[in-house]
XYZ file of C-alpha atoms in Angstrom:
740
model
C -0.071 0.073 -0.174
C 1.165 3.547 -0.790
C 0.464 4.821 2.686
C 1.675 8.225 1.905
C -0.335 8.919 -1.574
C -3.043 11.936 -1.140
C -6.051 12.019 -2.800
C -6.362 14.760 -5.123
C -8.595 16.517 -6.894
C -7.020 18.379 -9.489
C -4.388 15.769 -10.355
C -6.890 12.747 -10.578
C -9.778 14.893 -12.653
C -12.326 13.504 -9.743
C -15.187 15.590 -8.342
C -17.440 13.409 -6.671
C -17.161 11.025 -3.741
C -19.759 8.830 -3.956
C -22.715 10.708 -4.177
C -21.126 13.873 -3.001
C -19.681 16.849 -4.855
C -16.440 18.069 -3.928
C -16.318 22.626 -3.288
C -13.215 22.417 -1.905
C -10.022 20.955 0.667
C -10.677 22.537 4.263
C -8.124 20.588 5.780
C -5.060 18.231 5.573
C -3.112 15.879 8.485
C -0.846 12.777 8.584
C -3.628 10.655 9.088
C -5.802 12.081 5.725
C -7.937 15.366 4.002
C -10.837 17.095 4.939
C -12.947 18.126 2.185
C -15.930 20.344 2.046
C -18.445 18.930 -0.146
C -22.787 18.891 -0.936
C -25.174 16.442 -0.296
C -27.204 17.209 -3.318
C -30.143 14.366 -2.273
C -30.362 16.631 1.264
C -28.868 19.558 0.101
C -26.420 20.425 2.813
C -22.893 21.146 2.833
C -21.270 18.107 4.697
C -17.079 17.561 5.802
C -15.267 14.207 3.812
C -12.419 12.985 5.858
C -11.202 11.083 3.031
C -7.182 8.226 4.453
C -4.657 7.513 2.613
C -5.196 5.704 -0.799
C -4.589 1.873 -0.672
C -4.469 -1.158 -3.157
C -7.977 -2.918 -4.376
C -6.490 -6.097 -3.252
C -6.037 -4.613 0.505
C -8.915 -6.423 1.511
C -7.725 -5.712 5.201
C -7.588 -2.596 4.973
C -11.085 -2.247 3.553
C -12.520 -4.701 6.294
C -11.124 -2.757 8.683
C -12.080 0.047 7.957
C -16.216 -0.635 7.370
C -15.643 -2.117 10.979
C -14.094 0.751 12.323
C -16.695 3.484 10.393
C -19.654 1.350 11.661
C -18.644 1.515 15.359
C -18.350 5.285 14.887
C -21.230 5.751 13.509
C -23.080 3.834 16.591
C -22.089 6.513 18.805
C -24.544 8.832 20.062
C -23.763 11.634 21.945
C -24.701 15.009 21.911
C -20.782 16.135 22.110
C -19.567 13.465 19.410
C -19.540 14.496 15.805
C -22.128 11.906 14.003
C -21.269 10.021 10.783
C -22.963 9.956 8.701
C -21.978 7.880 5.816
C -18.894 6.558 4.371
C -17.816 4.706 1.246
C -14.623 4.020 -1.152
C -13.559 5.672 -4.531
C -11.671 4.086 -7.383
C -9.409 6.622 -8.416
C -7.800 6.614 -12.279
C -4.390 4.659 -11.446
C -6.048 1.645 -9.940
C -6.145 2.684 -5.874
C -8.753 2.599 -3.500
C -9.319 5.650 -2.008
C -11.903 5.374 1.872
C -14.086 8.548 3.070
C -16.246 9.079 6.106
C -18.864 11.549 6.131
C -19.767 14.327 8.770
C -21.426 17.075 9.653
C -19.638 20.505 7.959
C -18.479 22.286 11.545
C -18.359 26.453 10.280
C -17.147 27.457 13.692
C -13.187 25.971 13.433
C -11.657 23.705 16.186
C -10.314 24.656 20.007
C -6.966 24.571 17.845
C -8.065 27.801 15.670
C -9.094 29.366 19.074
C -6.066 28.672 21.149
C -4.248 30.489 18.037
C -5.636 33.247 18.042
C -5.659 33.632 21.453
C -1.627 33.545 21.525
C -1.060 35.889 19.202
C -3.258 38.503 21.231
C -0.681 37.012 23.958
C -3.859 35.596 26.016
C -5.417 33.014 27.175
C -9.005 31.970 26.407
C -11.115 33.080 28.669
C -11.817 30.029 31.823
C -15.163 29.636 31.411
C -14.711 28.822 28.261
C -11.740 26.748 28.830
C -13.924 24.983 31.414
C -16.746 24.558 29.721
C -14.862 23.249 26.700
C -13.002 20.747 28.879
C -16.576 19.496 30.599
C -18.272 19.259 26.730
C -14.873 16.397 25.947
C -14.986 14.904 29.194
C -18.575 13.951 28.927
C -17.955 12.755 24.629
C -14.720 10.668 26.537
C -16.408 8.515 28.994
C -19.542 8.078 27.116
C -17.084 6.491 23.672
C -15.043 5.013 26.878
C -18.614 3.442 28.585
C -18.786 1.992 24.515
C -15.273 0.256 25.374
C -13.920 2.917 22.635
C -11.011 4.764 22.648
C -9.982 7.701 20.770
C -6.389 7.917 20.385
C -5.926 11.349 19.021
C -7.433 13.813 21.636
C -6.942 17.261 20.861
C -8.107 21.036 19.970
C -7.919 20.145 16.543
C -10.109 16.971 17.185
C -12.153 19.554 18.769
C -14.978 20.870 16.459
C -16.770 24.426 17.621
C -19.656 25.948 16.848
C -20.596 29.706 16.719
C -22.773 28.752 20.463
C -19.161 27.220 21.408
C -20.919 23.951 21.456
C -18.248 21.720 20.999
C -17.714 18.113 19.261
C -15.554 15.432 19.209
C -14.172 14.209 15.785
C -12.309 11.133 14.491
C -13.936 8.716 16.706
C -12.280 5.657 15.182
C -9.627 7.144 12.665
C -6.185 6.525 14.708
C -7.019 3.413 14.913
C -7.794 2.373 11.381
C -4.532 3.936 10.674
C -2.662 2.120 13.564
C -3.942 -1.739 12.476
C -1.755 -4.182 11.662
C -4.216 -5.650 9.142
C -3.413 -2.354 7.111
C 0.203 -2.299 8.196
C 1.816 -5.831 7.155
C 1.788 -6.463 10.879
C 3.870 -3.378 12.320
C 3.331 -2.158 15.702
C 2.284 1.833 15.070
C 1.354 4.289 17.809
C -0.940 6.374 15.582
C -1.843 10.198 17.242
C -0.456 13.209 17.979
C 3.225 13.456 19.938
C 2.370 16.970 21.653
C -0.522 14.732 22.909
C 0.290 11.037 23.439
C 0.398 9.113 26.286
C 3.492 7.423 26.931
C 1.495 4.066 26.973
C -0.085 4.847 23.321
C 3.662 5.753 22.090
C 4.544 2.003 22.761
C 1.195 0.927 21.190
C -0.897 -0.185 24.320
C -3.153 2.512 24.588
C -6.003 2.628 27.396
C -8.544 4.770 28.125
C -6.669 6.945 30.290
C -4.518 7.322 27.392
C -7.823 9.365 26.056
C -7.750 11.250 29.401
C -3.950 11.894 29.938
C -4.233 13.901 26.440
C -7.343 15.575 28.060
C -4.987 16.467 30.792
C -2.888 17.812 27.967
C -5.057 19.796 26.687
C -6.126 21.382 29.898
C -2.380 22.134 30.923
C -2.041 23.774 27.560
C -5.228 25.883 27.855
C -3.968 26.926 31.474
C -1.125 27.813 30.910
C -0.342 28.900 27.183
C 2.089 26.061 26.469
C 2.245 22.439 25.910
C 3.556 20.430 28.866
C 6.607 18.767 26.112
C 7.178 19.884 23.208
C 10.616 18.798 21.373
C 11.932 19.511 17.766
C 11.020 15.924 16.287
C 8.222 13.722 17.328
C 10.932 11.026 18.330
C 12.382 13.805 21.207
C 8.670 14.933 22.280
C 7.438 11.881 23.000
C 11.264 10.442 25.071
C 9.849 13.804 26.886
C 6.984 12.592 27.947
C 8.218 9.229 28.728
C 11.366 10.102 30.748
C 10.830 13.833 31.814
C 8.619 15.254 34.622
C 5.958 17.493 33.774
C 6.453 21.278 34.863
C 4.316 22.675 37.035
C 1.909 24.158 35.717
C 1.876 27.081 38.365
C 5.543 28.312 36.935
C 3.495 29.470 33.526
C 0.233 30.519 35.235
C 0.936 31.386 38.810
C -3.084 32.552 39.443
C -3.929 28.752 39.363
C -4.705 27.177 42.673
C -2.116 24.501 44.274
C -5.147 22.281 44.141
C -5.963 22.726 40.396
C -2.110 21.919 39.620
C -2.378 18.376 41.902
C -5.750 17.111 40.261
C -3.990 18.419 36.783
C -0.596 16.109 38.042
C -2.930 13.417 38.408
C -4.248 13.269 35.208
C -0.984 13.551 33.986
C 0.847 10.769 35.522
C 2.996 8.020 33.786
C 1.548 5.219 35.104
C -1.778 4.987 32.975
C -2.800 3.492 36.547
C -2.613 5.749 38.212
C -4.437 8.432 36.402
C -8.044 9.165 36.829
C -10.569 6.716 35.215
C -13.414 9.569 34.614
C -12.263 12.415 32.412
C -15.808 14.340 33.423
C -14.521 13.421 37.583
C -11.227 14.583 36.482
C -12.819 18.122 34.744
C -15.093 18.594 37.563
C -12.674 18.838 40.294
C -10.973 21.299 38.542
C -13.661 23.124 37.828
C -14.003 23.210 41.710
C -10.404 24.009 42.371
C -10.863 26.991 40.322
C -14.033 28.263 42.125
C -13.293 27.650 45.339
C -9.812 28.879 46.842
C -10.171 26.579 49.912
C -11.419 23.324 47.935
C -9.654 20.665 49.035
C -8.989 17.241 46.341
C -10.675 14.268 46.819
C -9.021 10.977 45.354
C -10.296 10.543 41.604
C -11.536 6.916 40.866
C -8.472 5.147 38.409
C -8.991 1.881 37.274
C -8.668 0.268 40.041
C -11.660 1.639 41.577
C -13.892 0.919 37.975
C -12.762 -2.312 36.534
C -15.042 -2.283 34.239
C -13.280 0.228 31.988
C -9.740 -1.296 32.664
C -10.083 -3.143 28.824
C -7.769 -2.538 26.128
C -8.710 -2.612 22.655
C -6.217 -5.393 20.731
C -5.621 -6.054 17.055
C -6.663 -9.704 15.402
C -2.193 -10.383 15.492
C -1.735 -8.641 18.715
C -0.472 -10.739 21.743
C -0.608 -10.036 25.154
C 2.621 -8.217 26.316
C 4.198 -7.332 29.827
C 3.178 -3.814 30.870
C 5.975 -1.572 31.866
C 5.606 1.661 34.236
C 8.394 3.299 32.462
C 10.681 3.454 29.262
C 14.318 3.864 28.399
C 16.417 5.966 26.157
C 17.359 3.410 24.460
C 13.989 1.385 24.072
C 13.075 4.593 22.661
C 15.990 5.055 20.283
C 16.531 1.433 19.113
C 12.548 0.239 19.141
C 12.996 -3.031 19.906
C 8.920 -3.242 18.600
C 7.796 -0.399 21.093
C 7.552 2.268 18.312
C 7.951 1.355 14.921
C 6.367 3.659 13.315
C 4.746 7.193 13.735
C 1.802 8.501 11.321
C 1.667 12.064 12.528
C 4.092 14.732 12.636
C 4.382 17.529 15.700
C 1.377 19.760 15.408
C -0.068 18.117 12.387
C -3.548 16.879 12.984
C -6.033 15.024 11.511
C -7.783 18.148 10.906
C -5.482 20.100 9.053
C -1.963 21.855 10.572
C -2.223 23.418 13.411
C 1.406 25.702 14.287
C 2.127 26.190 18.378
C 3.790 29.104 19.909
C 7.360 28.126 22.030
C 8.409 29.633 24.660
C 6.672 32.665 25.451
C 4.476 32.972 28.808
C 1.000 33.931 27.925
C -0.295 36.814 29.574
C -4.035 36.535 31.581
C -7.250 38.744 30.419
C -7.866 41.314 33.157
C -9.857 40.001 35.874
C -14.083 40.248 35.818
C -16.959 39.131 37.422
C -19.861 37.079 36.193
C -23.418 38.128 37.351
C -27.069 36.318 37.972
C -28.384 40.102 37.192
C -30.597 40.015 34.673
C -30.781 42.123 32.154
C -33.768 44.363 32.465
C -33.843 44.133 36.059
C -35.979 47.473 36.012
C -39.345 45.108 34.754
C -41.690 44.110 37.712
C -41.843 40.410 35.949
C -38.388 40.640 35.322
C -36.800 37.393 36.915
C -34.509 37.529 40.499
C -31.630 35.623 39.097
C -30.301 34.001 35.334
C -28.285 31.103 36.492
C -25.795 29.503 33.438
C -23.248 26.806 33.987
C -24.509 23.678 33.059
C -24.030 22.196 29.481
C -27.956 20.867 28.744
C -31.213 22.115 29.933
C -32.491 20.350 33.166
C -34.870 18.018 32.842
C -35.987 17.977 36.797
C -35.602 21.421 39.433
C -36.217 20.429 42.888
C -36.349 22.875 45.744
C -35.567 22.766 49.327
C -38.360 23.021 51.514
C -36.859 26.986 52.587
C -36.363 27.335 49.089
C -32.694 28.474 50.006
C -31.809 25.804 47.121
C -32.778 25.001 43.686
C -31.637 21.540 41.958
C -31.539 21.006 38.635
C -30.363 17.408 36.495
C -29.599 17.188 32.899
C -31.057 13.975 31.224
C -27.600 12.198 30.990
C -24.750 13.944 32.449
C -25.264 15.931 35.832
C -26.823 16.979 38.461
C -26.118 20.945 40.074
C -26.063 22.117 43.174
C -27.751 26.498 43.180
C -27.043 28.267 46.216
C -30.523 30.659 45.942
C -29.995 32.218 48.949
C -26.502 33.565 48.719
C -27.040 33.974 45.005
C -30.103 36.892 45.953
C -27.524 38.627 48.118
C -24.924 38.488 46.195
C -25.061 37.628 42.452
C -21.823 39.101 41.361
C -19.314 36.386 40.926
C -15.077 36.205 40.235
C -14.560 35.467 36.335
C -13.994 31.947 36.540
C -16.336 30.656 39.076
C -19.708 29.415 39.018
C -22.899 29.689 40.048
C -23.722 26.645 41.237
C -22.168 25.566 44.210
C -22.451 21.780 43.495
C -21.675 19.320 40.867
C -22.241 15.707 40.888
C -21.390 13.782 37.528
C -22.717 10.572 35.650
C -21.891 8.200 32.986
C -24.419 8.574 29.728
C -27.582 7.483 31.394
C -31.295 8.471 31.095
C -31.602 10.613 34.732
C -34.473 11.346 36.288
C -34.651 12.735 39.799
C -37.165 13.650 42.801
C -37.617 14.649 46.241
C -38.420 13.393 49.813
C -41.893 14.698 51.307
C -39.769 16.369 53.902
C -37.229 17.969 51.274
C -34.520 16.686 53.080
C -33.128 13.923 50.287
C -33.396 12.927 46.717
C -33.214 10.693 44.894
C -31.910 10.122 41.445
C -32.573 7.197 39.408
C -30.359 5.309 36.524
C -27.149 6.655 38.194
C -25.713 3.703 37.515
C -26.830 0.660 35.252
C -25.562 -2.593 34.029
C -26.463 -6.005 33.007
C -26.369 -6.703 36.703
C -28.286 -4.218 38.374
C -30.147 -0.660 37.674
C -29.043 1.573 40.598
C -31.172 4.658 43.014
C -28.781 6.833 44.267
C -29.944 9.062 47.622
C -27.756 12.072 48.772
C -28.698 14.331 51.392
C -29.361 18.219 50.308
C -25.148 18.710 50.614
C -24.503 16.560 47.668
C -23.059 13.895 50.320
C -24.209 10.049 49.131
C -26.457 8.713 51.270
C -27.040 5.653 50.465
C -27.795 3.495 46.826
C -30.251 1.328 45.735
C -30.219 -1.561 43.135
C -33.400 -2.372 41.064
C -33.504 -5.085 38.646
C -31.119 -4.757 35.666
C -33.961 -4.260 32.768
C -32.874 -1.491 31.672
C -33.806 2.132 32.546
C -36.425 3.729 34.598
C -38.544 6.127 32.799
C -40.030 8.767 35.555
C -39.697 8.184 38.923
C -42.038 10.061 42.133
C -41.857 9.896 46.329
C -45.408 9.331 47.572
C -45.764 11.243 50.908
C -46.283 7.765 52.783
C -42.947 7.401 52.072
C -41.858 5.012 49.632
C -40.328 5.632 46.189
C -42.092 4.475 42.953
C -40.747 4.634 39.189
C -42.335 3.199 35.865
C -40.194 1.284 33.051
C -41.443 0.333 29.341
C -39.762 -1.605 27.409
C -39.787 -5.741 25.808
C -38.455 -8.711 27.807
C -36.957 -10.552 24.616
C -35.821 -7.922 21.922
C -37.057 -11.014 19.218
C -41.004 -10.738 20.987
C -43.896 -8.910 19.877
C -44.704 -8.271 23.710
C -43.931 -5.404 25.656
C -44.643 -4.567 29.523
C -45.368 -1.279 31.612
C -43.274 -1.417 35.220
C -44.033 0.009 38.383
C -41.820 -0.856 40.546
C -41.939 -0.312 44.621
C -39.310 0.506 47.474
C -39.066 0.913 50.546
C -35.930 3.990 51.550
C -35.010 2.758 55.074
C -35.341 -0.514 53.641
C -34.428 -1.059 50.239
C -34.731 -4.789 50.139
C -38.398 -4.526 50.248
C -38.537 -3.981 46.897
C -42.020 -4.741 44.488
C -42.453 -5.457 40.780
C -46.017 -4.400 39.408
C -47.174 -5.254 35.844
C -49.248 -2.647 34.755
C -49.988 -4.011 31.230
C -48.687 -6.126 28.310
C -48.613 -4.823 24.543
C -49.087 -6.973 21.930
C -48.149 -5.676 18.617
C -49.346 -8.232 15.542
C -49.514 -7.165 11.974
C -48.613 -4.013 12.375
C -51.293 -3.532 15.465
C -50.560 -2.975 18.746
C -53.578 -4.056 21.438
C -53.563 -4.033 25.233
C -53.486 -0.499 26.329
C -50.043 2.267 25.734
C -47.116 2.261 27.267
C -46.466 3.876 30.163
C -45.147 7.436 30.401
C -45.157 9.280 33.682
C -45.737 8.794 37.211
C -46.689 11.701 39.952
C -48.155 11.321 43.637
C -50.427 12.870 44.985
C -49.219 16.078 47.278
C -51.402 15.907 50.218
C -50.284 14.463 53.023
C -49.147 10.604 54.027
C -50.724 9.151 51.027
C -50.472 6.324 48.444
C -52.145 7.797 45.314
C -50.434 8.761 42.208
C -51.439 9.516 38.548
C -49.860 7.406 36.269
C -49.526 9.012 32.457
C -49.798 6.304 29.245
C -49.955 7.836 25.705
C -53.739 7.875 25.489
C -55.399 8.030 29.019
C -54.406 8.451 32.915
C -54.971 6.075 35.808
C -55.194 7.368 39.327
C -54.660 4.812 41.934
C -53.172 3.827 45.230
C -50.245 1.629 45.874
C -51.143 -0.862 49.201
C -47.862 -3.255 50.609
C -48.864 -6.191 52.602
C -46.476 -9.071 51.867
C -46.663 -8.006 47.948
C -47.442 -4.576 46.308
C -50.347 -3.773 44.432
C -51.928 -0.912 41.797
C -55.760 -0.263 42.718
C -56.781 1.635 39.673
C -59.498 4.279 41.416
C -60.245 5.809 38.171
C -58.980 6.461 34.608
C -58.870 9.538 32.685
C -59.431 9.168 28.700
C -57.286 11.991 27.172
C -54.423 12.495 24.312
C -50.822 13.746 24.984
C -48.250 14.174 22.832
C -45.126 12.089 22.641
C -43.159 15.335 22.297
C -44.225 16.847 25.380
C -41.536 17.075 28.113
C -41.886 14.923 30.852
C -43.358 17.747 33.251
C -46.732 17.416 31.036
C -49.459 16.998 34.414
C -49.516 17.991 37.839
C -51.718 17.915 41.389
C -53.695 20.669 42.540
C -51.713 21.036 46.202
C -55.313 19.238 47.748
C -54.675 16.599 45.389
C -58.663 16.749 44.730
C -57.502 17.908 40.552
C -54.565 17.549 37.845
C -53.892 20.197 35.135
C -52.117 18.387 31.820
C -51.247 19.499 28.720
C -52.935 18.162 25.846
C -51.993 17.558 21.958
C -53.032 19.569 19.194
C -56.304 18.554 17.474
C -58.080 20.496 14.578
C -59.820 22.469 17.429
C -56.787 23.123 19.512
C -53.960 23.376 16.560
C -51.788 24.499 19.631
C -52.806 22.461 21.827
C -54.550 22.598 25.223
C -54.492 23.694 29.319
C -56.832 21.768 31.021
C -57.940 20.831 34.610
C -60.220 18.024 35.594
C -61.412 15.920 38.970
C -58.954 12.955 39.896
C -61.877 11.392 41.428
C -63.671 10.478 38.245
C -63.554 8.219 35.179
C -65.375 10.525 32.767
C -64.787 14.291 34.803
C -65.798 17.171 32.727
C -62.602 18.702 30.857
C -62.257 22.396 31.784
C -60.029 24.603 29.793
C -57.792 27.732 30.016
C -58.108 30.534 27.752
C -55.030 29.766 26.280
C -52.777 32.832 24.117
C -51.734 31.945 20.465
C -48.096 31.463 19.603
C -47.399 32.823 16.609
C -44.244 31.337 14.310
C -44.386 27.658 15.190
C -44.657 24.848 12.477
C -47.832 22.998 12.315
C -46.171 19.604 13.673
C -45.707 21.185 16.933
C -47.235 22.084 19.640
C -47.120 25.402 21.481
C -47.145 24.149 25.191
C -44.200 22.549 26.844
C -44.540 22.099 30.404
C -46.855 23.240 33.516
C -46.593 23.564 37.355
C -49.113 23.800 40.000
C -47.841 26.057 42.382
C -48.035 23.455 45.976
C -48.810 26.872 48.409
C -52.893 25.609 49.299
C -53.280 29.075 50.599
C -53.869 29.737 46.798
C -57.388 29.672 46.185
C -57.806 28.858 43.425
C -54.619 27.530 42.710
C -52.192 29.437 40.806
C -50.795 26.999 37.444
C -47.679 28.089 35.202
C -47.103 26.874 31.704
C -44.197 27.168 29.702
C -44.238 27.388 25.859
C -42.087 25.948 22.613
C -41.385 29.792 21.749
C -39.987 30.715 25.354
C -42.864 32.343 27.127
C -44.349 31.461 30.753
C -47.912 32.458 31.922
C -49.821 31.904 34.921
C -53.047 31.186 35.235
C -55.692 31.276 38.281
C -57.466 27.499 37.750
C -61.093 29.278 36.887
C -62.830 27.473 33.344
C -61.921 30.081 31.164
C -59.920 32.484 32.386
C -57.335 34.190 30.631
C -53.544 34.969 31.786
C -53.023 37.109 34.548
C -49.383 37.229 34.260
C -46.562 37.343 31.424
C -43.398 36.496 32.800
C -40.196 38.664 31.732
C -37.532 35.962 30.029
C -34.071 37.959 30.042
C -34.959 38.329 26.333
C -34.361 34.120 25.821
C -35.816 33.330 22.992
C -36.097 29.193 23.433
C -38.541 26.918 24.626
C -39.047 26.262 27.852
C -37.666 22.890 29.327
C -39.712 22.401 32.787
C -40.730 24.741 35.660
C -40.806 24.047 39.572
C -42.737 26.339 42.446
C -40.730 26.405 45.477
C -42.806 24.580 48.347
C -43.966 28.092 49.857
C -45.495 28.912 46.152
C -43.101 32.304 46.571
C -40.403 31.547 44.073
C -40.689 30.195 40.203
C -37.649 28.102 38.282
C -38.042 27.178 34.925
C -35.322 25.885 32.241
C -34.873 26.773 28.926
C -32.972 25.184 25.775
C -30.950 27.762 25.169
C -27.517 27.568 24.480
C -26.581 28.600 27.694
C -29.513 25.913 29.405
C -30.566 29.198 31.446
C -32.148 28.243 34.603
C -34.498 31.780 35.724
C -35.898 32.757 39.011
C -38.588 34.995 39.949
C -40.537 36.106 42.763
C -44.232 35.667 42.361
C -46.499 37.583 44.608
C-alpha cells in the first residue's frame, strides 16, 4: 500500500465522492484530508474525511475500515461529531480511497481559538476553557463506556459551533491507521506526539491514554504552552516518557495549588494512576478554580472501576508485559515499541496547527460574572439568571425553605444552586461558577425526585449495567447517603416519592428483543429498607400485523401531594390512571379512576400536575383541529369521565403546524392560594400564569431576559413564592422569579 499517496482532486480529475460533490479542501493532516462537499440528495454541506489511498487488493484494510466506521457511526452523543455515511472511491490509477461523511461545522476548532488567543498573547477565557473541557470529557467518558478509545484527543479534533458547542471528531480514524491489518504486521503508535500518553507511544493505548491527552489540552489551555515539545516527534515522545511534568503554576501563578495537584494526576506516567473518568477529573478542576479552599478528593482510577480497564487489541496482537517506564535506549532502538509514527509534531487529522513556543502568555484582566437579569427594572423580570450547565435541566427540585435549587440534566449532571446566597450576592469573580456543587454521572437517562420532607433526593439510573439499575440517595449537601440496586431491565422512565415515603418508578420495554410483547411496570421500594422491593405489571402490549393491543406505553408517574398518601397518577400515551399503592406481603396498584385523554409524544416529562389539595389534575393535551397548538386543561382526579375544563390560552405565532405550543406546566403547591396558580411554559420561550378557573385568561406573563428558546421544565418552591424554569437555549439557562 502506498500510504503516502494523497487524494488530489486536481490531479485525478475527481469531482465527486459517491453522491457528494467536492467543493474544496478544508483540512490536511497525517491521517487524511478533509473536503467540503455538497450532498445533493439532502441539500446540505458536509465534511468528508478521505484516508490515504490503498490498493484494491488490500481486503484487510477494507474490512477494518468498515468495522471502525460502523463503530464510529453507532456513537450517539451530543458532543461527538456524528458519522452520516462512509464509502470508497476508485481513482484513475487503480487505487482506492476510503472516506467518512460527517456534518460540516463552520465554527473552526479549539486549536483555531488557541492560535487566535496566542497571537494576542492571551489565554482563552477561563469559563470557556472549563466549558470546553467538560464537553470533551462527557464525549470521552461516553465512548469509553462503549469500549472505544479515541487515540487522538487534541484541540484540532474538537470542533466548535459559533455558540461554543463542542464536537469531538475523528473517532476510529487513529485505530484504522494504526491497525496491524492495515500495515502488514508492524506496530504503530497513531496519534499526535504533542498529546500522546507514554503507553500509547508503545502501542498500548488504554482509556486513560485519552484522559492523559485531555489533561495535556487542559494544561495548554490554562498555561498557554504544552507540557512537552521538541523539534521532532520522537524527541517529544521521549519527553512524555522520561521527563517530569513542568509545574503549571510556573507558567500561570494564578492557578490554585489544588488545580495543579489534580492536573498533574491526569498527567501521571503510569496509566493506572490517572483518573478513569474524564468528567470527574474536569469537575475537580472546576471546583479548584471556583473554591480557593477546595481540597481535592481522590479521583477514581481503573482499579476502582474495573469495568473500564480494557485494552483494544488487533487480531494479530499478542499479550505483552506492561512496563511502567521505558528507557531512552528502548525508544531509540525501538525493539518493536515504536515502529511507525503516522503524524508529525503539530500535524493532526483535521489540518495543520502551528504552536507558539517559549513565550509566556499574559492573563486576561479579572472580570466578574453576574446572575442579575439584563432588564432588572421590569416588574416581571427574573430575580436570577443562572448559567453554567451544558444541557437544559429536565428536573428542578427545591429545598423546603427555598434556599437551594437542584437541577438535573437528562444524561450527565446534577447541579446545586445556593439561591439564598446568590440573591444576596449575584456577582461572582470571573472563572467561578454560579452553582455551589455538582455531581457527574455516566451517560444515562437520569430522572430525580425529592423526599416529602425535602431533606434528601433520589436520582434514578445513576448507574446501570447487566446486573442492576441503581438509584442513588443524597443529602442536600450532595453527600451520597445510600444506593438502591434494582432489577437489571434497563432504565427507569420516571420516578416519584409518595408522601407515605415509598419510592415509585415506571419502566416500559420488552424482556426479549425478538418478542412482539412489551410491558409497562411500576416498581415500588421502601428507601428506609431497600431490600423491600416490589414489581407490579401494569399492562402488556402485543404487536401483531402492524397493530398494537393491550393498552399504551407508560409515560410518567406523579405522587399525590397531600400528606401520608399512597395515591399517584400514572400517565400513558392516551389515558391516565389515578390509583393507590397498597403494600402487605406484596404490592398492588389499585385503579381508582381512568381518564381518557391524548398527550403528545413530543411533550417533556412535566405535562401533568396535581392541585395542592389532591382533588384535581392539570395537564397539557396534544393539538387537534379545534386546538391547533394544544390545550391547558384541568379535571377532577376522582371521576373516570370528568368534565374537562379549559384555560383560555394565547396564540403562539411562528410555530410549525406539527409542533405543540405548550411544553410544560407546574401547579403552585401552596394550598393558601385559592384558586391555585398554574404556570405554563411555551415552545417559544414564554411563561404564563393563570388562576385555575374555567375559561380564565392568564394573569401574568413573566419576563424571560430576552431568551428565545423553549421552556424545558418549571418548578414552584414549596411555599409557592418562587418559580424556577429551565430553558432550551445555548446557555441552558435557569431563571428564577419572585411571585407575589
